[in-house]
């Protein structure tokens, strides 16, 4: 298929210049915002909130009303739609590497080997065996998955019980729970994913990627896991109780020659997803027939952030060169 | 590639004077800004630079057939630093006195993001002229750090006699005959002797040629040896790559550093390569010049290497 045949909606995109590496994109209310490597939250209309003055944002998570950012200044900061920032936590002389949001306003963050959880009841911490690679709250029950070397610890912050340990050799980074909480998947330092079925800790190895997987996302119904790190989106089937074990992944939305998928984000309510590439291109792809719609051409920079508005009618993207945009359908 | 951020690794046994040298580098009026990755806060007192604390977490990584140890904390820190690319000109990594430099160096070859955006410039090892003799007896780490170095800063030379200094240099040369040695007192050294060395840049392997020309003689240390082999007969590339692949798999864990400049049969370009433990990389560098001798040379620095097997293997690569 030549590019001319792909439908484009690029004319519906409003773009803006964030001025620095975009770490995460999201929406505060109906307005798109971008967390950057210069410690700022940049809004589509050009407003900037200095969430971590002089610092850098290492990870960010949006909850619709605010964006909570982890900074190399040792602070966890919440920024609202008005650009107002509030420090939620602070760790002296350390980078706050990761942050996650849980049920009832629970907040988790990590600095080095220590993971922290703050709820209305107070603050607790958990010492991981090695540096924390990522954090994710389970969709059900108050449980935090903490990725580290050689596995994942499942910590119940409200209980004194020893965390459950899911073992697999190697360095585990980002984590995703399937929406039903039955599966947990990590990206690894190696070019592979590892997954566990929570009920029996059964392993799922997903490998064969040419690059490190930096972005992965479950579909809203949990039937598919979309992943970056290859020349096309690699889609692992999770519909059956065995997950992807013994099944072949599907491929979707191939990159142009010499480019690679760097970012994926599922539509919040349909079997379609947005895909970002290492040449700056952004596409939407439909799973049923593989149809593709161009959102941004290969204009350079690597796509590092993609996020849908919860209505599914807007899509925000950002690149490592600070180019940001929002598609309004 | 020039747009990659240069990384200098600073090692040295406890008390050799690493921190003094680091402070010296940072306080020179070089007009550059460095991101400095250290293990202990507090000893570095420079406001202008970005100081980051590290944990020296080493883990084993398995990518295909290459298995090696890397510094996970470095990958994480450099990932973070790259989010504010353009805010600094170089990265300095200070290791603890007991650290093995290999996992640090390997990190810059193995991780795609790190190797894509930064380039290891050189491993600089600070050596205490007064106490090195004792360290070589009781600290295998000190020996590793010397064997691994591209640049050796022989510090505290004001505390020893000229005879003692000579003796120390001989000991160092027995372990690593290829690194550049600079004598200093209190870490006083010109920055251009430490920074921008390009020691891992295949294009600049040319710069180490004078050392290669020292020929096939070798030095004796109890555990760490260095060998260089050469031949003026062109090599068969197929045989050579099969051999070097085999060497990296079998002797890789014991090879600290390897470098080579190679002349292949029916190939008018010089091939250069280097290796750290099991990881070897190489490329055609440029056409052989009419006025230079087409020779192949390889040098290995390592622990308990089988010299006979290496020599015979290398010689068997000569094209028939």
mmCIF file of N, CA, C and O in Angstrom, chain B residues 225-314:
data_model
loop_
_atom_site.group_PDB
_atom_site.id
_atom_site.type_symbol
_atom_site.label_atom_id
_atom_site.label_comp_id
_atom_site.label_asym_id
_atom_site.label_seq_id
_atom_site.Cartn_x
_atom_site.Cartn_y
_atom_site.Cartn_z
ATOM 1 N N UNK B 225 47.544 -11.100 31.809
ATOM 2 C CA UNK B 225 48.544 -11.071 30.760
ATOM 3 C C UNK B 225 48.058 -10.238 29.594
ATOM 4 O O UNK B 225 46.874 -10.021 29.421
ATOM 5 N N UNK B 226 49.021 -9.838 28.781
ATOM 6 C CA UNK B 226 48.649 -9.217 27.518
ATOM 7 C C UNK B 226 49.505 -9.828 26.426
ATOM 8 O O UNK B 226 50.675 -10.114 26.638
ATOM 9 N N UNK B 227 48.868 -10.080 25.305
ATOM 10 C CA UNK B 227 49.583 -10.653 24.171
ATOM 11 C C UNK B 227 49.262 -9.836 22.942
ATOM 12 O O UNK B 227 48.143 -9.347 22.809
ATOM 13 N N UNK B 228 50.211 -9.734 22.037
ATOM 14 C CA UNK B 228 49.839 -9.225 20.723
ATOM 15 C C UNK B 228 50.439 -10.133 19.665
ATOM 16 O O UNK B 228 51.552 -10.634 19.820
ATOM 17 N N UNK B 229 49.642 -10.380 18.651
ATOM 18 C CA UNK B 229 50.056 -11.249 17.551
ATOM 19 C C UNK B 229 49.995 -10.442 16.272
ATOM 20 O O UNK B 229 49.112 -9.583 16.133
ATOM 21 N N UNK B 230 50.876 -10.739 15.344
ATOM 22 C CA UNK B 230 50.761 -10.053 14.064
ATOM 23 C C UNK B 230 51.201 -10.972 12.940
ATOM 24 O O UNK B 230 51.937 -11.945 13.153
ATOM 25 N N UNK B 231 50.712 -10.659 11.762
ATOM 26 C CA UNK B 231 51.152 -11.380 10.565
ATOM 27 C C UNK B 231 51.036 -10.447 9.366
ATOM 28 O O UNK B 231 50.138 -9.602 9.327
ATOM 29 N N UNK B 232 51.963 -10.577 8.415
ATOM 30 C CA UNK B 232 51.854 -9.739 7.216
ATOM 31 C C UNK B 232 51.154 -10.479 6.082
ATOM 32 O O UNK B 232 50.995 -9.962 4.996
ATOM 33 N N UNK B 233 50.700 -11.708 6.378
ATOM 34 C CA UNK B 233 49.935 -12.437 5.358
ATOM 35 C C UNK B 233 48.450 -12.116 5.531
ATOM 36 O O UNK B 233 47.962 -12.081 6.659
ATOM 37 N N UNK B 234 47.751 -11.862 4.443
ATOM 38 C CA UNK B 234 46.323 -11.518 4.582
ATOM 39 C C UNK B 234 45.527 -12.668 5.209
ATOM 40 O O UNK B 234 45.850 -13.837 5.012
ATOM 41 N N UNK B 235 44.488 -12.299 5.955
ATOM 42 C CA UNK B 235 43.666 -13.297 6.636
ATOM 43 C C UNK B 235 42.453 -13.660 5.796
ATOM 44 O O UNK B 235 41.972 -12.850 4.997
ATOM 45 N N UNK B 236 41.956 -14.843 6.041
ATOM 46 C CA UNK B 236 40.708 -15.261 5.409
ATOM 47 C C UNK B 236 39.561 -14.807 6.311
ATOM 48 O O UNK B 236 39.480 -15.251 7.467
ATOM 49 N N UNK B 237 38.681 -13.915 5.825
ATOM 50 C CA UNK B 237 37.672 -13.353 6.720
ATOM 51 C C UNK B 237 36.751 -14.421 7.319
ATOM 52 O O UNK B 237 36.401 -14.351 8.504
ATOM 53 N N UNK B 238 36.392 -15.411 6.528
ATOM 54 C CA UNK B 238 35.467 -16.429 7.013
ATOM 55 C C UNK B 238 36.065 -17.194 8.201
ATOM 56 O O UNK B 238 35.440 -17.376 9.238
ATOM 57 N N UNK B 239 37.324 -17.594 8.015
ATOM 58 C CA UNK B 239 38.014 -18.325 9.090
ATOM 59 C C UNK B 239 38.175 -17.413 10.306
ATOM 60 O O UNK B 239 37.969 -17.832 11.443
ATOM 61 N N UNK B 240 38.556 -16.151 10.041
ATOM 62 C CA UNK B 240 38.811 -15.238 11.146
ATOM 63 C C UNK B 240 37.550 -15.015 11.983
ATOM 64 O O UNK B 240 37.587 -15.112 13.209
ATOM 65 N N UNK B 241 36.429 -14.723 11.334
ATOM 66 C CA UNK B 241 35.216 -14.407 12.109
ATOM 67 C C UNK B 241 34.706 -15.633 12.862
ATOM 68 O O UNK B 241 34.197 -15.508 13.975
ATOM 69 N N UNK B 242 34.871 -16.803 12.268
ATOM 70 C CA UNK B 242 34.487 -18.025 12.982
ATOM 71 C C UNK B 242 35.373 -18.193 14.214
ATOM 72 O O UNK B 242 34.908 -18.542 15.302
ATOM 73 N N UNK B 243 36.668 -17.894 14.021
ATOM 74 C CA UNK B 243 37.610 -18.044 15.142
ATOM 75 C C UNK B 243 37.317 -17.030 16.249
ATOM 76 O O UNK B 243 37.209 -17.395 17.419
ATOM 77 N N UNK B 244 37.128 -15.763 15.890
ATOM 78 C CA UNK B 244 36.961 -14.731 16.915
ATOM 79 C C UNK B 244 35.636 -14.945 17.657
ATOM 80 O O UNK B 244 35.513 -14.690 18.855
ATOM 81 N N UNK B 245 34.650 -15.465 16.924
ATOM 82 C CA UNK B 245 33.365 -15.778 17.546
ATOM 83 C C UNK B 245 33.560 -16.866 18.608
ATOM 84 O O UNK B 245 33.069 -16.765 19.728
ATOM 85 N N UNK B 246 34.335 -17.856 18.230
ATOM 86 C CA UNK B 246 34.638 -18.961 19.126
ATOM 87 C C UNK B 246 35.453 -18.479 20.334
ATOM 88 O O UNK B 246 35.178 -18.842 21.480
ATOM 89 N N UNK B 247 36.438 -17.623 20.071
ATOM 90 C CA UNK B 247 37.267 -17.072 21.148
ATOM 91 C C UNK B 247 36.385 -16.307 22.138
ATOM 92 O O UNK B 247 36.506 -16.453 23.353
ATOM 93 N N UNK B 248 35.479 -15.483 21.603
ATOM 94 C CA UNK B 248 34.638 -14.664 22.493
ATOM 95 C C UNK B 248 33.745 -15.559 23.340
ATOM 96 O O UNK B 248 33.490 -15.267 24.504
ATOM 97 N N UNK B 249 33.292 -16.664 22.770
ATOM 98 C CA UNK B 249 32.430 -17.563 23.530
ATOM 99 C C UNK B 249 33.208 -18.324 24.601
ATOM 100 O O UNK B 249 32.750 -18.466 25.722
ATOM 101 N N UNK B 250 34.412 -18.807 24.226
ATOM 102 C CA UNK B 250 35.139 -19.693 25.137
ATOM 103 C C UNK B 250 36.052 -18.928 26.083
ATOM 104 O O UNK B 250 36.048 -19.163 27.286
ATOM 105 N N UNK B 251 36.824 -17.976 25.544
ATOM 106 C CA UNK B 251 37.756 -17.250 26.408
ATOM 107 C C UNK B 251 37.195 -15.894 26.846
ATOM 108 O O UNK B 251 37.819 -15.183 27.634
ATOM 109 N N UNK B 252 36.014 -15.529 26.286
ATOM 110 C CA UNK B 252 35.426 -14.213 26.561
ATOM 111 C C UNK B 252 35.409 -13.823 28.030
ATOM 112 O O UNK B 252 35.803 -12.712 28.387
ATOM 113 N N UNK B 253 34.944 -14.718 28.903
ATOM 114 C CA UNK B 253 34.884 -14.321 30.314
ATOM 115 C C UNK B 253 36.234 -13.884 30.866
ATOM 116 O O UNK B 253 36.295 -13.126 31.820
ATOM 117 N N UNK B 254 37.330 -14.375 30.263
ATOM 118 C CA UNK B 254 38.657 -14.015 30.762
ATOM 119 C C UNK B 254 39.308 -12.869 30.003
ATOM 120 O O UNK B 254 40.356 -12.379 30.387
ATOM 121 N N UNK B 255 38.690 -12.473 28.872
ATOM 122 C CA UNK B 255 39.285 -11.385 28.097
ATOM 123 C C UNK B 255 38.796 -10.060 28.669
ATOM 124 O O UNK B 255 37.589 -9.806 28.713
ATOM 125 N N UNK B 256 39.724 -9.232 29.113
ATOM 126 C CA UNK B 256 39.300 -7.930 29.616
ATOM 127 C C UNK B 256 39.139 -6.955 28.459
ATOM 128 O O UNK B 256 38.121 -6.308 28.310
ATOM 129 N N UNK B 257 40.164 -6.862 27.643
ATOM 130 C CA UNK B 257 40.095 -5.983 26.479
ATOM 131 C C UNK B 257 40.756 -6.672 25.295
ATOM 132 O O UNK B 257 41.709 -7.430 25.463
ATOM 133 N N UNK B 258 40.290 -6.375 24.106
ATOM 134 C CA UNK B 258 40.929 -6.855 22.887
ATOM 135 C C UNK B 258 40.790 -5.783 21.819
ATOM 136 O O UNK B 258 39.782 -5.067 21.785
ATOM 137 N N UNK B 259 41.814 -5.660 20.995
ATOM 138 C CA UNK B 259 41.731 -4.731 19.871
ATOM 139 C C UNK B 259 42.422 -5.362 18.679
ATOM 140 O O UNK B 259 43.326 -6.193 18.849
ATOM 141 N N UNK B 260 42.011 -4.970 17.511
ATOM 142 C CA UNK B 260 42.659 -5.534 16.341
ATOM 143 C C UNK B 260 42.573 -4.632 15.128
ATOM 144 O O UNK B 260 41.614 -3.870 14.969
ATOM 145 N N UNK B 261 43.599 -4.691 14.304
ATOM 146 C CA UNK B 261 43.583 -4.042 12.992
ATOM 147 C C UNK B 261 43.907 -5.159 12.015
ATOM 148 O O UNK B 261 44.917 -5.861 12.178
ATOM 149 N N UNK B 262 43.039 -5.363 11.026
ATOM 150 C CA UNK B 262 43.147 -6.584 10.230
ATOM 151 C C UNK B 262 43.173 -6.309 8.739
ATOM 152 O O UNK B 262 42.530 -5.380 8.249
ATOM 153 N N UNK B 263 43.926 -7.144 8.065
ATOM 154 C CA UNK B 263 43.998 -7.087 6.607
ATOM 155 C C UNK B 263 43.457 -8.406 6.059
ATOM 156 O O UNK B 263 44.003 -9.472 6.356
ATOM 157 N N UNK B 264 42.357 -8.319 5.318
ATOM 158 C CA UNK B 264 41.749 -9.522 4.766
ATOM 159 C C UNK B 264 42.144 -9.700 3.303
ATOM 160 O O UNK B 264 42.380 -8.723 2.583
ATOM 161 N N UNK B 265 42.124 -10.938 2.889
ATOM 162 C CA UNK B 265 42.441 -11.273 1.502
ATOM 163 C C UNK B 265 41.409 -10.633 0.562
ATOM 164 O O UNK B 265 40.210 -10.613 0.873
ATOM 165 N N UNK B 266 41.883 -10.124 -0.556
ATOM 166 C CA UNK B 266 41.028 -9.506 -1.579
ATOM 167 C C UNK B 266 40.167 -8.382 -1.015
ATOM 168 O O UNK B 266 39.019 -8.191 -1.431
ATOM 169 N N UNK B 267 40.683 -7.676 -0.020
ATOM 170 C CA UNK B 267 39.920 -6.592 0.584
ATOM 171 C C UNK B 267 40.872 -5.412 0.733
ATOM 172 O O UNK B 267 41.902 -5.519 1.422
ATOM 173 N N UNK B 268 40.547 -4.293 0.101
ATOM 174 C CA UNK B 268 41.467 -3.169 0.120
ATOM 175 C C UNK B 268 41.224 -2.235 1.305
ATOM 176 O O UNK B 268 41.821 -1.171 1.396
ATOM 177 N N UNK B 269 40.322 -2.649 2.200
ATOM 178 C CA UNK B 269 40.048 -1.789 3.358
ATOM 179 C C UNK B 269 40.567 -2.408 4.644
ATOM 180 O O UNK B 269 40.499 -3.619 4.837
ATOM 181 N N UNK B 270 41.023 -1.517 5.514
ATOM 182 C CA UNK B 270 41.444 -1.940 6.845
ATOM 183 C C UNK B 270 40.205 -2.298 7.657
ATOM 184 O O UNK B 270 39.213 -1.564 7.641
ATOM 185 N N UNK B 271 40.277 -3.383 8.380
ATOM 186 C CA UNK B 271 39.172 -3.757 9.262
ATOM 187 C C UNK B 271 39.658 -3.564 10.694
ATOM 188 O O UNK B 271 40.750 -3.991 11.055
ATOM 189 N N UNK B 272 38.867 -2.862 11.514
ATOM 190 C CA UNK B 272 39.267 -2.643 12.906
ATOM 191 C C UNK B 272 38.237 -3.283 13.821
ATOM 192 O O UNK B 272 37.040 -3.331 13.501
ATOM 193 N N UNK B 273 38.692 -3.788 14.943
ATOM 194 C CA UNK B 273 37.730 -4.371 15.882
ATOM 195 C C UNK B 273 38.192 -4.212 17.324
ATOM 196 O O UNK B 273 39.360 -3.926 17.600
ATOM 197 N N UNK B 274 37.241 -4.346 18.219
ATOM 198 C CA UNK B 274 37.586 -4.314 19.634
ATOM 199 C C UNK B 274 36.599 -5.184 20.398
ATOM 200 O O UNK B 274 35.507 -5.496 19.918
ATOM 201 N N UNK B 275 37.010 -5.577 21.575
ATOM 202 C CA UNK B 275 36.132 -6.424 22.365
ATOM 203 C C UNK B 275 36.301 -6.185 23.845
ATOM 204 O O UNK B 275 37.351 -5.741 24.313
ATOM 205 N N UNK B 276 35.224 -6.439 24.564
ATOM 206 C CA UNK B 276 35.214 -6.417 26.019
ATOM 207 C C UNK B 276 34.547 -7.721 26.440
ATOM 208 O O UNK B 276 33.383 -7.940 26.102
ATOM 209 N N UNK B 277 35.276 -8.587 27.092
ATOM 210 C CA UNK B 277 34.763 -9.908 27.447
ATOM 211 C C UNK B 277 34.142 -10.605 26.222
ATOM 212 O O UNK B 277 34.822 -10.773 25.227
ATOM 213 N N UNK B 278 32.852 -10.917 26.270
ATOM 214 C CA UNK B 278 32.269 -11.694 25.165
ATOM 215 C C UNK B 278 31.755 -10.825 24.029
ATOM 216 O O UNK B 278 31.212 -11.316 23.052
ATOM 217 N N UNK B 279 31.889 -9.514 24.193
ATOM 218 C CA UNK B 279 31.316 -8.640 23.183
ATOM 219 C C UNK B 279 32.370 -8.074 22.263
ATOM 220 O O UNK B 279 33.233 -7.326 22.685
ATOM 221 N N UNK B 280 32.283 -8.421 21.008
ATOM 222 C CA UNK B 280 33.217 -7.911 20.017
ATOM 223 C C UNK B 280 32.442 -7.116 18.986
ATOM 224 O O UNK B 280 31.330 -7.473 18.616
ATOM 225 N N UNK B 281 33.042 -6.019 18.537
ATOM 226 C CA UNK B 281 32.444 -5.292 17.438
ATOM 227 C C UNK B 281 33.553 -4.877 16.492
ATOM 228 O O UNK B 281 34.704 -4.717 16.900
ATOM 229 N N UNK B 282 33.180 -4.736 15.225
ATOM 230 C CA UNK B 282 34.203 -4.357 14.266
ATOM 231 C C UNK B 282 33.590 -3.764 13.022
ATOM 232 O O UNK B 282 32.387 -3.870 12.798
ATOM 233 N N UNK B 283 34.435 -3.119 12.216
ATOM 234 C CA UNK B 283 33.942 -2.511 10.981
ATOM 235 C C UNK B 283 35.119 -2.202 10.061
ATOM 236 O O UNK B 283 36.250 -2.083 10.516
ATOM 237 N N UNK B 284 34.796 -2.047 8.772
ATOM 238 C CA UNK B 284 35.816 -1.537 7.871
ATOM 239 C C UNK B 284 36.058 -0.083 8.218
ATOM 240 O O UNK B 284 35.115 0.667 8.447
ATOM 241 N N UNK B 285 37.317 0.310 8.287
ATOM 242 C CA UNK B 285 37.627 1.661 8.719
ATOM 243 C C UNK B 285 37.895 2.573 7.536
ATOM 244 O O UNK B 285 37.304 3.622 7.392
ATOM 245 N N UNK B 286 38.835 2.146 6.665
ATOM 246 C CA UNK B 286 39.195 2.954 5.506
ATOM 247 C C UNK B 286 40.070 2.096 4.600
ATOM 248 O O UNK B 286 40.491 1.007 4.975
ATOM 249 N N UNK B 287 40.366 2.625 3.423
ATOM 250 C CA UNK B 287 41.239 1.899 2.502
ATOM 251 C C UNK B 287 42.666 1.918 3.042
ATOM 252 O O UNK B 287 43.077 2.890 3.680
ATOM 253 N N UNK B 288 43.363 0.821 2.797
ATOM 254 C CA UNK B 288 44.793 0.808 3.162
ATOM 255 C C UNK B 288 45.505 1.838 2.306
ATOM 256 O O UNK B 288 45.250 1.939 1.102
ATOM 257 N N UNK B 289 46.395 2.585 2.905
ATOM 258 C CA UNK B 289 47.163 3.566 2.141
ATOM 259 C C UNK B 289 48.309 2.861 1.424
ATOM 260 O O UNK B 289 48.822 1.830 1.876
ATOM 261 N N UNK B 290 48.704 3.451 0.316
ATOM 262 C CA UNK B 290 49.775 2.840 -0.482
ATOM 263 C C UNK B 290 51.075 2.753 0.318
ATOM 264 O O UNK B 290 51.866 1.828 0.148
ATOM 265 N N UNK B 291 51.263 3.708 1.246
ATOM 266 C CA UNK B 291 52.544 3.752 1.956
ATOM 267 C C UNK B 291 52.538 2.963 3.264
ATOM 268 O O UNK B 291 53.501 2.997 4.007
ATOM 269 N N UNK B 292 51.466 2.274 3.565
ATOM 270 C CA UNK B 292 51.487 1.529 4.827
ATOM 271 C C UNK B 292 51.524 0.028 4.566
ATOM 272 O O UNK B 292 51.021 -0.466 3.564
ATOM 273 N N UNK B 293 52.122 -0.633 5.523
ATOM 274 C CA UNK B 293 52.289 -2.066 5.404
ATOM 275 C C UNK B 293 50.974 -2.757 5.753
ATOM 276 O O UNK B 293 50.366 -2.450 6.786
ATOM 277 N N UNK B 294 50.522 -3.633 4.897
ATOM 278 C CA UNK B 294 49.285 -4.358 5.188
ATOM 279 C C UNK B 294 49.571 -5.480 6.152
ATOM 280 O O UNK B 294 50.068 -6.541 5.767
ATOM 281 N N UNK B 295 49.269 -5.231 7.402
ATOM 282 C CA UNK B 295 49.539 -6.207 8.449
ATOM 283 C C UNK B 295 48.277 -6.422 9.252
ATOM 284 O O UNK B 295 47.437 -5.526 9.352
ATOM 285 N N UNK B 296 48.161 -7.570 9.855
ATOM 286 C CA UNK B 296 47.067 -7.809 10.800
ATOM 287 C C UNK B 296 47.661 -7.936 12.187
ATOM 288 O O UNK B 296 48.646 -8.655 12.374
ATOM 289 N N UNK B 297 47.058 -7.221 13.151
ATOM 290 C CA UNK B 297 47.540 -7.312 14.527
ATOM 291 C C UNK B 297 46.353 -7.433 15.462
ATOM 292 O O UNK B 297 45.336 -6.772 15.283
ATOM 293 N N UNK B 298 46.550 -8.269 16.466
ATOM 294 C CA UNK B 298 45.522 -8.376 17.504
ATOM 295 C C UNK B 298 46.207 -8.295 18.844
ATOM 296 O O UNK B 298 47.324 -8.792 19.016
ATOM 297 N N UNK B 299 45.540 -7.661 19.788
ATOM 298 C CA UNK B 299 46.072 -7.617 21.140
ATOM 299 C C UNK B 299 44.974 -8.060 22.100
ATOM 300 O O UNK B 299 43.796 -7.716 21.931
ATOM 301 N N UNK B 300 45.379 -8.867 23.058
ATOM 302 C CA UNK B 300 44.445 -9.326 24.094
ATOM 303 C C UNK B 300 45.026 -8.990 25.460
ATOM 304 O O UNK B 300 46.220 -9.215 25.695
ATOM 305 N N UNK B 301 44.179 -8.463 26.340
ATOM 306 C CA UNK B 301 44.552 -8.338 27.747
ATOM 307 C C UNK B 301 43.548 -9.171 28.518
ATOM 308 O O UNK B 301 42.334 -9.021 28.320
ATOM 309 N N UNK B 302 44.025 -10.054 29.365
ATOM 310 C CA UNK B 302 43.050 -10.881 30.075
ATOM 311 C C UNK B 302 43.670 -11.645 31.222
ATOM 312 O O UNK B 302 44.856 -11.505 31.528
ATOM 313 N N UNK B 303 42.842 -12.424 31.846
ATOM 314 C CA UNK B 303 43.201 -13.222 33.002
ATOM 315 C C UNK B 303 43.305 -14.683 32.570
ATOM 316 O O UNK B 303 42.371 -15.205 31.959
ATOM 317 N N UNK B 304 44.393 -15.334 32.884
ATOM 318 C CA UNK B 304 44.547 -16.763 32.592
ATOM 319 C C UNK B 304 44.172 -17.111 31.156
ATOM 320 O O UNK B 304 43.452 -18.080 30.905
ATOM 321 N N UNK B 305 44.639 -16.310 30.221
ATOM 322 C CA UNK B 305 44.334 -16.608 28.818
ATOM 323 C C UNK B 305 45.236 -17.734 28.327
ATOM 324 O O UNK B 305 46.374 -17.865 28.770
ATOM 325 N N UNK B 306 44.707 -18.518 27.403
ATOM 326 C CA UNK B 306 45.502 -19.566 26.798
ATOM 327 C C UNK B 306 46.236 -18.974 25.592
ATOM 328 O O UNK B 306 45.708 -18.919 24.489
ATOM 329 N N UNK B 307 47.459 -18.538 25.851
ATOM 330 C CA UNK B 307 48.190 -17.807 24.820
ATOM 331 C C UNK B 307 48.474 -18.682 23.597
ATOM 332 O O UNK B 307 48.339 -18.240 22.462
ATOM 333 N N UNK B 308 48.834 -19.921 23.864
ATOM 334 C CA UNK B 308 49.188 -20.820 22.778
ATOM 335 C C UNK B 308 47.982 -21.010 21.848
ATOM 336 O O UNK B 308 48.089 -20.901 20.633
ATOM 337 N N UNK B 309 46.819 -21.250 22.459
ATOM 338 C CA UNK B 309 45.614 -21.477 21.651
ATOM 339 C C UNK B 309 45.263 -20.209 20.868
ATOM 340 O O UNK B 309 44.871 -20.286 19.698
ATOM 341 N N UNK B 310 45.412 -19.050 21.501
ATOM 342 C CA UNK B 310 45.093 -17.802 20.806
ATOM 343 C C UNK B 310 46.031 -17.601 19.615
ATOM 344 O O UNK B 310 45.597 -17.269 18.516
ATOM 345 N N UNK B 311 47.325 -17.821 19.866
ATOM 346 C CA UNK B 311 48.293 -17.602 18.780
ATOM 347 C C UNK B 311 48.039 -18.560 17.624
ATOM 348 O O UNK B 311 47.968 -18.153 16.464
ATOM 349 N N UNK B 312 47.846 -19.834 17.960
ATOM 350 C CA UNK B 312 47.639 -20.815 16.896
ATOM 351 C C UNK B 312 46.343 -20.538 16.136
ATOM 352 O O UNK B 312 46.291 -20.666 14.920
ATOM 353 N N UNK B 313 45.336 -20.136 16.887
ATOM 354 C CA UNK B 313 44.061 -19.821 16.248
ATOM 355 C C UNK B 313 44.199 -18.643 15.297
ATOM 356 O O UNK B 313 43.688 -18.659 14.173
ATOM 357 N N UNK B 314 44.910 -17.625 15.760
ATOM 358 C CA UNK B 314 45.109 -16.437 14.931
ATOM 359 C C UNK B 314 45.896 -16.809 13.673
ATOM 360 O O UNK B 314 45.529 -16.420 12.564
#
